[in-house]
Structures are given as structure tokens and as C-alpha cells.
Amino acid sequence: MDFSTTVNRDKNGTLLAYICLNVPGINLRKLLKLVYLIDERFVMTRCFPLTWFSYYAWEKGPVASEVYEIKNGGFSDFVCCDKNKEGQNVVSPIRKNDRQSINMDEFSQYEINLIDSVLNEFGHKSADELSDYTHREDSLWTKTVSDKHVVFDDGKSNVAIDLDEMNDDEEKKEIYMEALEYMQICS
């Protein structure tokens, strides 16, 4: 189930650029965490994710491999990635000029407000602080790592994190399944 680069590719690329514009100097690891936290917040409020990225349990937290590929040119029509002096992958939005904003027409006002609330809450935190947050005892990452006995190979694993597990009742699970079916029809 990966609609993130089929049905949602442009919307997700715009989201990545928007995050980079609003969190200047963001490194890839922090971007990975913020995107995950946005999807987590969407599942908590709407029962399904915004991006439909597939997340995996890596040692430093949840990772969407599609976003991780930014360092190798992924989403290059929306963002670019360069190494800074410390060797971190810094991600920046692609814009024609510094005054150009990101066109968020594909997003509802509700979606923008929710994205902004996550950026306001977590955008000032470091990648390490965000990793600590995603590793908290009651997190889905911790549950996945524990329940599936994840063993990391060079910090990575191919164990998926199922965001639908956050839906704690049948009605929420049904909403998720309906959204998933819609995405399958659109792809």
C-alpha cells in the first residue's frame, strides 16, 4: 500500500517543500520525523494518514523510505538535499526565487491547520528530541519494535509500522479502510 508516490506524489512533494520552507535548515532526519508526526496526528484526528507513506521501524524512529530517498534525488522537483559542514543532509524547498511561497492549493484549510499545528509543536525541536519523542513508551514505534522483535541491520529494518493500529475501535478502523479503498480506486 504505497500511494505516496502515485496518487499523492505532487501533494506529498508540496508538503515536503512546505515543511522545509517553514523549518529553515531542516536536516533529513528531522524532516523524516516531522512527516511521520503529521501522519500520526492525521490518524489520531481523521483515522487515516495524510501522505499514505509506508513507514518502517528504523533504529532512530519511523522512516518513510520515499522521504529518505531525498538524499539520492527523490522528490527533486520539490526539494533538494545538500550536505552541510557537519555532514548532515540539509533539505531545502525548490523555488524560483526566495520570495516565492509554496502553493498549497491541493490542501484543505483543515489540513494546513493540522500541518501547521505539528510544525508549531515540534518544528523547533532537534532530530534527537524528535527521535526521543517517537521512542516514548506508548508510541507506535515502540509497540512495533517490541511486538515484532525488530532487529536492526545497520540501523534499519524492513518491519512496517501500521498506522491503522492507532485506530482503537471498529468505527475508526472502518473509516481507515474506506479511505484506503478510495486510494486504491484512485491509483
CSV table of C-alpha atoms in Angstrom, one decimal:
chain,number,residue,atom,x,y,z
A,1,MET,CA,0.0,0.0,0.0
A,2,ASP,CA,2.1,2.9,-1.2
A,3,PHE,CA,0.0,5.7,-2.8
A,4,SER,CA,2.5,8.3,-1.6
A,5,THR,CA,4.3,8.4,-5.0
A,6,THR,CA,1.4,7.5,-7.2
A,7,VAL,CA,-1.9,9.2,-6.2
A,8,ASN,CA,-0.3,11.6,-3.7
A,9,ARG,CA,3.1,12.3,-5.2
A,10,ASP,CA,2.5,16.0,-6.0
A,11,LYS,CA,0.7,16.7,-2.8
A,12,ASN,CA,3.4,14.9,-0.8
A,13,GLY,CA,6.2,16.8,-2.6
A,14,THR,CA,4.4,20.1,-1.9
A,15,LEU,CA,4.1,19.0,1.8
A,16,LEU,CA,7.9,18.3,1.9
A,17,ALA,CA,8.7,21.7,0.4
A,18,TYR,CA,6.2,23.4,2.8
A,19,ILE,CA,7.9,21.8,5.8
A,20,CYS,CA,11.3,22.9,4.5
A,21,LEU,CA,10.2,26.4,3.9
A,22,ASN,CA,8.7,26.7,7.4
A,23,VAL,CA,11.6,24.9,9.2
A,24,PRO,CA,14.7,26.5,7.5
A,25,GLY,CA,17.9,24.5,7.6
A,26,ILE,CA,16.0,21.3,8.4
A,27,ASN,CA,18.0,18.1,8.1
A,28,LEU,CA,16.7,14.9,6.6
A,29,ARG,CA,16.3,13.1,9.8
A,30,LYS,CA,14.2,15.8,11.3
A,31,LEU,CA,12.1,16.0,8.1
A,32,LEU,CA,11.5,12.3,8.4
A,33,LYS,CA,10.2,12.7,11.9
A,34,LEU,CA,8.0,15.7,11.2
A,35,VAL,CA,6.4,13.9,8.2
A,36,TYR,CA,5.7,10.9,10.4
A,37,LEU,CA,4.3,13.1,13.2
A,38,ILE,CA,2.0,14.8,10.7
A,39,ASP,CA,0.7,11.4,9.6
A,40,GLU,CA,0.3,10.3,13.2
A,41,ARG,CA,-1.7,13.4,14.0
A,42,PHE,CA,-3.9,12.9,11.0
A,43,VAL,CA,-4.6,9.3,12.0
A,44,MET,CA,-5.5,10.5,15.5
A,45,THR,CA,-7.9,13.1,14.2
A,46,ARG,CA,-9.2,11.7,10.9
A,47,CYS,CA,-8.4,7.9,11.2
A,48,PHE,CA,-6.2,7.8,8.1
A,49,PRO,CA,-2.9,9.4,7.2
A,50,LEU,CA,-2.3,12.5,5.0
A,51,THR,CA,0.5,11.1,2.9
A,52,TRP,CA,0.0,7.4,2.8
A,53,PHE,CA,3.8,6.9,3.0
A,54,SER,CA,4.8,3.4,4.1
A,55,TYR,CA,6.7,3.7,7.4
A,56,TYR,CA,9.4,1.3,8.7
A,57,ALA,CA,10.8,0.8,12.2
A,58,TRP,CA,14.4,2.0,12.0
A,59,GLU,CA,16.6,2.4,15.0
A,60,LYS,CA,16.2,6.2,15.2
A,61,GLY,CA,12.5,6.0,14.7
A,62,PRO,CA,9.8,5.7,12.0
A,63,VAL,CA,11.1,6.3,8.4
A,64,ALA,CA,9.3,6.6,5.1
A,65,SER,CA,11.8,5.2,2.6
A,66,GLU,CA,10.4,7.5,-0.1
A,67,VAL,CA,11.3,10.6,2.0
A,68,TYR,CA,14.7,9.1,2.9
A,69,GLU,CA,15.4,8.9,-0.8
A,70,ILE,CA,15.5,12.7,-0.9
A,71,LYS,CA,19.2,12.3,-0.2
A,72,ASN,CA,19.5,10.5,-3.5
A,73,GLY,CA,17.4,12.9,-5.5
A,74,GLY,CA,13.9,11.8,-4.5
A,75,PHE,CA,11.2,14.4,-4.9
A,76,SER,CA,13.8,16.6,-6.7
A,77,ASP,CA,11.1,18.7,-8.4
A,78,PHE,CA,10.1,19.8,-4.9
A,79,VAL,CA,13.1,19.7,-2.6
A,80,CYS,CA,16.9,19.5,-2.8
A,81,CYS,CA,19.4,17.9,-0.4
A,82,ASP,CA,22.9,19.1,0.3
A,83,LYS,CA,25.5,18.1,2.9
A,84,ASN,CA,26.4,20.8,5.4
A,85,LYS,CA,29.8,21.2,7.2
A,86,GLU,CA,28.8,18.7,9.9
A,87,GLY,CA,27.9,16.1,7.2
A,88,GLN,CA,24.2,16.3,7.7
A,89,ASN,CA,21.8,16.1,4.8
A,90,VAL,CA,20.0,19.5,4.8
A,91,VAL,CA,16.8,19.7,2.8
A,92,SER,CA,15.6,22.9,1.1
A,93,PRO,CA,12.5,23.7,-1.0
A,94,ILE,CA,12.8,24.2,-4.7
A,95,ARG,CA,11.6,27.7,-5.5
A,96,LYS,CA,12.2,30.1,-8.4
A,97,ASN,CA,13.1,32.9,-6.0
A,98,ASP,CA,13.4,33.4,-2.3
A,99,ARG,CA,10.1,35.3,-2.1
A,100,GLN,CA,8.0,32.6,-3.7
A,101,SER,CA,5.8,30.7,-1.3
A,102,ILE,CA,4.7,27.1,-1.7
A,103,ASN,CA,1.4,26.7,-3.5
A,104,MET,CA,-0.8,24.8,-1.0
A,105,ASP,CA,-4.0,24.7,-3.2
A,106,GLU,CA,-4.1,20.9,-3.0
A,107,PHE,CA,-4.6,21.1,0.7
A,108,SER,CA,-7.8,21.9,2.6
A,109,GLN,CA,-7.6,24.6,5.3
A,110,TYR,CA,-8.1,21.9,7.9
A,111,GLU,CA,-5.1,20.0,6.5
A,112,ILE,CA,-3.0,23.2,6.5
A,113,ASN,CA,-4.0,24.0,10.1
A,114,LEU,CA,-3.1,20.5,11.2
A,115,ILE,CA,0.2,20.5,9.5
A,116,ASP,CA,0.9,24.0,11.0
A,117,SER,CA,0.0,22.7,14.5
A,118,VAL,CA,2.5,19.9,14.2
A,119,LEU,CA,5.2,22.3,12.9
A,120,ASN,CA,4.5,24.7,15.7
A,121,GLU,CA,4.6,22.0,18.3
A,122,PHE,CA,7.7,20.1,17.0
A,123,GLY,CA,9.4,22.3,14.4
A,124,HIS,CA,11.8,23.9,16.9
A,125,LYS,CA,12.9,20.5,18.3
A,126,SER,CA,16.1,18.8,17.2
A,127,ALA,CA,16.1,15.5,15.3
A,128,ASP,CA,17.4,13.8,18.5
A,129,GLU,CA,14.5,15.2,20.5
A,130,LEU,CA,12.0,14.1,17.9
A,131,SER,CA,13.6,10.6,17.9
A,132,ASP,CA,13.1,10.5,21.7
A,133,TYR,CA,9.5,11.6,21.2
A,134,THR,CA,8.8,8.8,18.7
A,135,HIS,CA,10.5,6.3,21.0
A,136,ARG,CA,8.3,7.1,24.1
A,137,GLU,CA,7.0,4.1,25.9
A,138,ASP,CA,3.4,4.4,24.5
A,139,SER,CA,4.4,5.1,20.9
A,140,LEU,CA,3.5,3.0,17.9
A,141,TRP,CA,7.2,2.7,17.0
A,142,THR,CA,8.0,1.2,20.4
A,143,LYS,CA,5.0,-1.1,20.2
A,144,THR,CA,6.0,-2.3,16.7
A,145,VAL,CA,9.7,-2.8,17.7
A,146,SER,CA,8.6,-4.7,20.8
A,147,ASP,CA,5.7,-6.8,19.3
A,148,LYS,CA,7.6,-7.7,16.2
A,149,HIS,CA,11.0,-8.3,17.9
A,150,VAL,CA,12.7,-5.9,15.4
A,151,VAL,CA,16.4,-6.5,14.9
A,152,PHE,CA,18.1,-3.5,13.2
A,153,ASP,CA,20.7,-4.1,10.5
A,154,ASP,CA,22.9,-1.1,10.2
A,155,GLY,CA,20.2,0.9,11.9
A,156,LYS,CA,17.5,-0.1,9.5
A,157,SER,CA,14.7,-2.8,9.3
A,158,ASN,CA,12.1,-3.7,6.8
A,159,VAL,CA,9.4,-4.0,9.5
A,160,ALA,CA,6.4,-1.9,8.6
A,161,ILE,CA,4.7,0.4,11.1
A,162,ASP,CA,1.0,0.1,10.6
A,163,LEU,CA,-0.6,3.5,11.4
A,164,ASP,CA,-4.0,1.8,11.4
A,165,GLU,CA,-3.1,0.3,14.8
A,166,MET,CA,-3.7,3.7,16.3
A,167,ASN,CA,-7.4,3.3,15.5
A,168,ASP,CA,-8.7,1.8,18.6
A,169,ASP,CA,-12.3,1.0,17.7
A,170,GLU,CA,-14.2,-0.6,14.9
A,171,GLU,CA,-15.7,2.7,13.6
A,172,LYS,CA,-12.2,4.3,13.2
A,173,LYS,CA,-10.9,1.1,11.5
A,174,GLU,CA,-13.8,1.3,9.1
A,175,ILE,CA,-13.1,4.9,8.3
A,176,TYR,CA,-9.4,3.9,7.6
A,177,MET,CA,-10.5,1.0,5.3
A,178,GLU,CA,-12.9,3.3,3.4
A,179,ALA,CA,-10.1,5.8,2.8
A,180,LEU,CA,-7.7,3.0,1.8
A,181,GLU,CA,-10.3,1.7,-0.7
A,182,TYR,CA,-10.7,5.2,-2.1
A,183,MET,CA,-6.9,5.5,-2.6
A,184,GLN,CA,-6.8,2.1,-4.3
A,185,ILE,CA,-9.5,3.2,-6.7
A,186,CYS,CA,-7.6,6.5,-7.5
A,187,SER,CA,-4.3,4.7,-8.1
